[in-house]
Amino acid sequence: MATLITMPRLSDTMEEGTVASWLKSVGDTVGEGDILAEIETDKATMEFESFHEGTLLHIGIAEGETANVDALLAIIGEKGEDISMHLNPSSPQASSDTTTEENTQQTQEVEPSSQAAAIPEGVEVITMPRLSDTMEEGTVATWLKKEGDSIQEGDILAEIETDKATMEFESFYTGTLLKIGIQEGETALVDALLAIVGP
């Protein structure tokens, strides 16, 4: 059965990503953990690994192209499998509309609390990232930094367990870890408050 892989949200502020390079071609065999592509976010270029095994049947975003989070990135399935139903423009559009509505609702819910909090200049709110295309929640396996620690851009903040694997989550900011919002062993939804970094 074919699996649709969408553009992942690799940073808490990421709204779109650019495929810098594909490390696999259509027809290649893909193993779980294989690096599929390098994706440029608004912060850095990161490797994106496959959480599925099979054959790369379709590439939805060519090298150098930019697409929104949740756009169709690739399709993995069995060799020779018919994927025409997934490439029908009407189906992705329908799911895209649904995703847009959900994102809009989330944004509307998040904005008032952000405004009410009146976040000071230089303070960055880090939310639980979507580290796989199917991830809806994550568990903090380990914090590698504690409140009060100095952080550099690129430092590993925590190890996060997704529905597929445990992955390192790095900071895209430099400053001090002011608050930890999700303790070790706790599970939270994507976009929940993970940490606050400030001057």
GROMACS .gro file of N, CA and C in nm, residues 9-78:
model
  210
    9ARG      N    1   0.730   1.968   0.906
    9ARG     CA    2   0.762   2.093   0.974
    9ARG      C    3   0.886   2.065   1.059
   10LEU      N    4   1.001   2.110   1.010
   10LEU     CA    5   1.128   2.076   1.075
   10LEU      C    6   1.174   2.180   1.176
   11SER      N    7   1.105   2.293   1.180
   11SER     CA    8   1.132   2.391   1.286
   11SER      C    9   0.999   2.448   1.329
   12ASP      N   10   0.996   2.509   1.447
   12ASP     CA   11   0.869   2.556   1.502
   12ASP      C   12   0.812   2.675   1.425
   13THR      N   13   0.896   2.744   1.346
   13THR     CA   14   0.847   2.859   1.269
   13THR      C   15   0.832   2.827   1.120
   14MET      N   16   0.863   2.706   1.083
   14MET     CA   17   0.863   2.669   0.940
   14MET      C   18   0.722   2.664   0.882
   15GLU      N   19   0.704   2.733   0.771
   15GLU     CA   20   0.576   2.731   0.699
   15GLU      C   21   0.592   2.669   0.561
   16GLU      N   22   0.714   2.672   0.509
   16GLU     CA   23   0.743   2.611   0.380
   16GLU      C   24   0.886   2.561   0.379
   17GLY      N   25   0.917   2.472   0.287
   17GLY     CA   26   1.051   2.417   0.277
   17GLY      C   27   1.093   2.405   0.132
   18THR      N   28   1.222   2.409   0.109
   18THR     CA   29   1.278   2.394  -0.026
   18THR      C   30   1.361   2.266  -0.030
   19VAL      N   31   1.337   2.184  -0.132
   19VAL     CA   32   1.417   2.062  -0.148
   19VAL      C   33   1.552   2.101  -0.207
   20ALA      N   34   1.656   2.096  -0.124
   20ALA     CA   35   1.791   2.131  -0.171
   20ALA      C   36   1.845   2.021  -0.262
   21SER      N   37   1.824   1.896  -0.223
   21SER     CA   38   1.869   1.784  -0.307
   21SER      C   39   1.796   1.657  -0.268
   22TRP      N   40   1.774   1.573  -0.367
   22TRP     CA   41   1.718   1.439  -0.345
   22TRP      C   42   1.833   1.340  -0.339
   23LEU      N   43   1.836   1.254  -0.238
   23LEU     CA   44   1.939   1.151  -0.229
   23LEU      C   45   1.888   1.018  -0.282
   24LYS      N   46   1.759   1.015  -0.317
   24LYS     CA   47   1.698   0.897  -0.379
   24LYS      C   48   1.628   0.941  -0.507
   25SER      N   49   1.619   0.848  -0.603
   25SER     CA   50   1.550   0.874  -0.729
   25SER      C   51   1.428   0.784  -0.739
   26VAL      N   52   1.333   0.823  -0.826
   26VAL     CA   53   1.216   0.739  -0.848
   26VAL      C   54   1.262   0.601  -0.894
   27GLY      N   55   1.209   0.497  -0.830
   27GLY     CA   56   1.248   0.359  -0.862
   27GLY      C   57   1.346   0.301  -0.764
   28ASP      N   58   1.410   0.388  -0.683
   28ASP     CA   59   1.507   0.340  -0.584
   28ASP      C   60   1.436   0.270  -0.468
   29THR      N   61   1.504   0.171  -0.413
   29THR     CA   62   1.454   0.104  -0.292
   29THR      C   63   1.489   0.191  -0.171
   30VAL      N   64   1.392   0.208  -0.083
   30VAL     CA   65   1.411   0.293   0.035
   30VAL      C   66   1.393   0.208   0.161
   31GLY      N   67   1.487   0.221   0.254
   31GLY     CA   68   1.477   0.152   0.382
   31GLY      C   69   1.444   0.251   0.491
   32GLU      N   70   1.384   0.202   0.598
   32GLU     CA   71   1.353   0.290   0.711
   32GLU      C   72   1.483   0.347   0.766
   33GLY      N   73   1.489   0.479   0.778
   33GLY     CA   74   1.611   0.544   0.827
   33GLY      C   75   1.697   0.600   0.716
   34ASP      N   76   1.670   0.562   0.590
   34ASP     CA   77   1.745   0.617   0.477
   34ASP      C   78   1.716   0.767   0.464
   35ILE      N   79   1.818   0.844   0.427
   35ILE     CA   80   1.799   0.986   0.403
   35ILE      C   81   1.738   1.003   0.264
   36LEU      N   82   1.619   1.060   0.259
   36LEU     CA   83   1.551   1.080   0.131
   36LEU      C   84   1.598   1.207   0.061
   37ALA      N   85   1.606   1.315   0.139
   37ALA     CA   86   1.636   1.445   0.079
   37ALA      C   87   1.695   1.539   0.183
   38GLU      N   88   1.755   1.647   0.132
   38GLU     CA   89   1.798   1.756   0.219
   38GLU      C   90   1.700   1.870   0.198
   39ILE      N   91   1.643   1.919   0.307
   39ILE     CA   92   1.539   2.021   0.298
   39ILE      C   93   1.585   2.149   0.367
   40GLU      N   94   1.571   2.260   0.296
   40GLU     CA   95   1.605   2.391   0.352
   40GLU      C   96   1.482   2.449   0.420
   41THR      N   97   1.496   2.481   0.549
   41THR     CA   98   1.387   2.547   0.621
   41THR      C   99   1.420   2.696   0.628
   42ASP      N  100   1.343   2.768   0.709
   42ASP     CA  101   1.371   2.911   0.729
   42ASP      C  102   1.492   2.931   0.819
   43LYS      N  103   1.546   2.821   0.874
   43LYS     CA  104   1.657   2.832   0.968
   43LYS      C  105   1.783   2.761   0.922
   44ALA      N  106   1.768   2.647   0.858
   44ALA     CA  107   1.885   2.565   0.826
   44ALA      C  108   1.849   2.462   0.720
   45THR      N  109   1.953   2.390   0.673
   45THR     CA  110   1.931   2.278   0.581
   45THR      C  111   1.942   2.149   0.662
   46MET      N  112   1.840   2.065   0.655
   46MET     CA  113   1.837   1.945   0.738
   46MET      C  114   1.810   1.822   0.654
   47GLU      N  115   1.865   1.709   0.698
   47GLU     CA  116   1.840   1.582   0.631
   47GLU      C  117   1.702   1.530   0.673
   48PHE      N  118   1.628   1.478   0.576
   48PHE     CA  119   1.496   1.422   0.606
   48PHE      C  120   1.499   1.274   0.577
   49GLU      N  121   1.477   1.194   0.681
   49GLU     CA  122   1.487   1.049   0.664
   49GLU      C  123   1.350   0.985   0.646
   50SER      N  124   1.352   0.869   0.584
   50SER     CA  125   1.229   0.795   0.560
   50SER      C  126   1.191   0.714   0.684
   51PHE      N  127   1.063   0.713   0.715
   51PHE     CA  128   1.011   0.630   0.824
   51PHE      C  129   0.939   0.509   0.766
   52HIS      N  130   0.955   0.487   0.635
   52HIS     CA  131   0.885   0.379   0.567
   52HIS      C  132   0.983   0.301   0.479
   53GLU      N  133   0.946   0.178   0.448
   53GLU     CA  134   1.025   0.095   0.358
   53GLU      C  135   0.945   0.070   0.231
   54GLY      N  136   1.017   0.059   0.119
   54GLY     CA  137   0.949   0.031  -0.008
   54GLY      C  138   1.027   0.088  -0.124
   55THR      N  139   0.956   0.123  -0.229
   55THR     CA  140   1.017   0.181  -0.349
   55THR      C  141   0.968   0.324  -0.364
   56LEU      N  142   1.060   0.415  -0.398
   56LEU     CA  143   1.021   0.554  -0.421
   56LEU      C  144   0.947   0.561  -0.555
   57LEU      N  145   0.816   0.578  -0.548
   57LEU     CA  146   0.732   0.573  -0.668
   57LEU      C  147   0.711   0.710  -0.733
   58HIS      N  148   0.719   0.815  -0.652
   58HIS     CA  149   0.687   0.948  -0.706
   58HIS      C  150   0.758   1.055  -0.623
   59ILE      N  151   0.810   1.156  -0.691
   59ILE     CA  152   0.866   1.274  -0.624
   59ILE      C  153   0.773   1.391  -0.656
   60GLY      N  154   0.716   1.450  -0.552
   60GLY     CA  155   0.618   1.556  -0.571
   60GLY      C  156   0.677   1.695  -0.575
   61ILE      N  157   0.796   1.711  -0.518
   61ILE     CA  158   0.862   1.842  -0.514
   61ILE      C  159   1.004   1.825  -0.567
   62ALA      N  160   1.032   1.883  -0.681
   62ALA     CA  161   1.163   1.866  -0.745
   62ALA      C  162   1.270   1.947  -0.672
   63GLU      N  163   1.396   1.913  -0.697
   63GLU     CA  164   1.507   1.988  -0.637
   63GLU      C  165   1.496   2.136  -0.673
   64GLY      N  166   1.515   2.220  -0.573
   64GLY     CA  167   1.509   2.364  -0.595
   64GLY      C  168   1.370   2.422  -0.580
   65GLU      N  169   1.269   2.336  -0.574
   65GLU     CA  170   1.131   2.385  -0.559
   65GLU      C  171   1.096   2.404  -0.412
   66THR      N  172   1.009   2.501  -0.388
   66THR     CA  173   0.963   2.532  -0.253
   66THR      C  174   0.814   2.498  -0.242
   67ALA      N  175   0.776   2.441  -0.129
   67ALA     CA  176   0.636   2.405  -0.107
   67ALA      C  177   0.599   2.423   0.039
   68ASN      N  178   0.471   2.440   0.065
   68ASN     CA  179   0.422   2.457   0.201
   68ASN      C  180   0.434   2.328   0.281
   69VAL      N  181   0.441   2.343   0.414
   69VAL     CA  182   0.435   2.227   0.503
   69VAL      C  183   0.308   2.147   0.471
   70ASP      N  184   0.321   2.016   0.468
   70ASP     CA  185   0.212   1.921   0.440
   70ASP      C  186   0.183   1.904   0.291
   71ALA      N  187   0.260   1.972   0.203
   71ALA     CA  188   0.245   1.948   0.059
   71ALA      C  189   0.301   1.809   0.027
   72LEU      N  190   0.252   1.746  -0.079
   72LEU     CA  191   0.298   1.612  -0.116
   72LEU      C  192   0.445   1.615  -0.157
   73LEU      N  193   0.529   1.548  -0.079
   73LEU     CA  194   0.673   1.545  -0.104
   73LEU      C  195   0.711   1.423  -0.187
   74ALA      N  196   0.657   1.307  -0.151
   74ALA     CA  197   0.691   1.184  -0.222
   74ALA      C  198   0.589   1.075  -0.191
   75ILE      N  199   0.593   0.970  -0.272
   75ILE     CA  200   0.509   0.852  -0.247
   75ILE      C  201   0.599   0.729  -0.245
   76ILE      N  202   0.587   0.650  -0.140
   76ILE     CA  203   0.662   0.525  -0.127
   76ILE      C  204   0.563   0.410  -0.123
   77GLY      N  205   0.592   0.304  -0.197
   77GLY     CA  206   0.502   0.189  -0.199
   77GLY      C  207   0.572   0.069  -0.257
   78GLU      N  208   0.494  -0.024  -0.311
   78GLU     CA  209   0.550  -0.143  -0.372
   78GLU      C  210   0.581  -0.116  -0.519
   0.00000   0.00000   0.00000
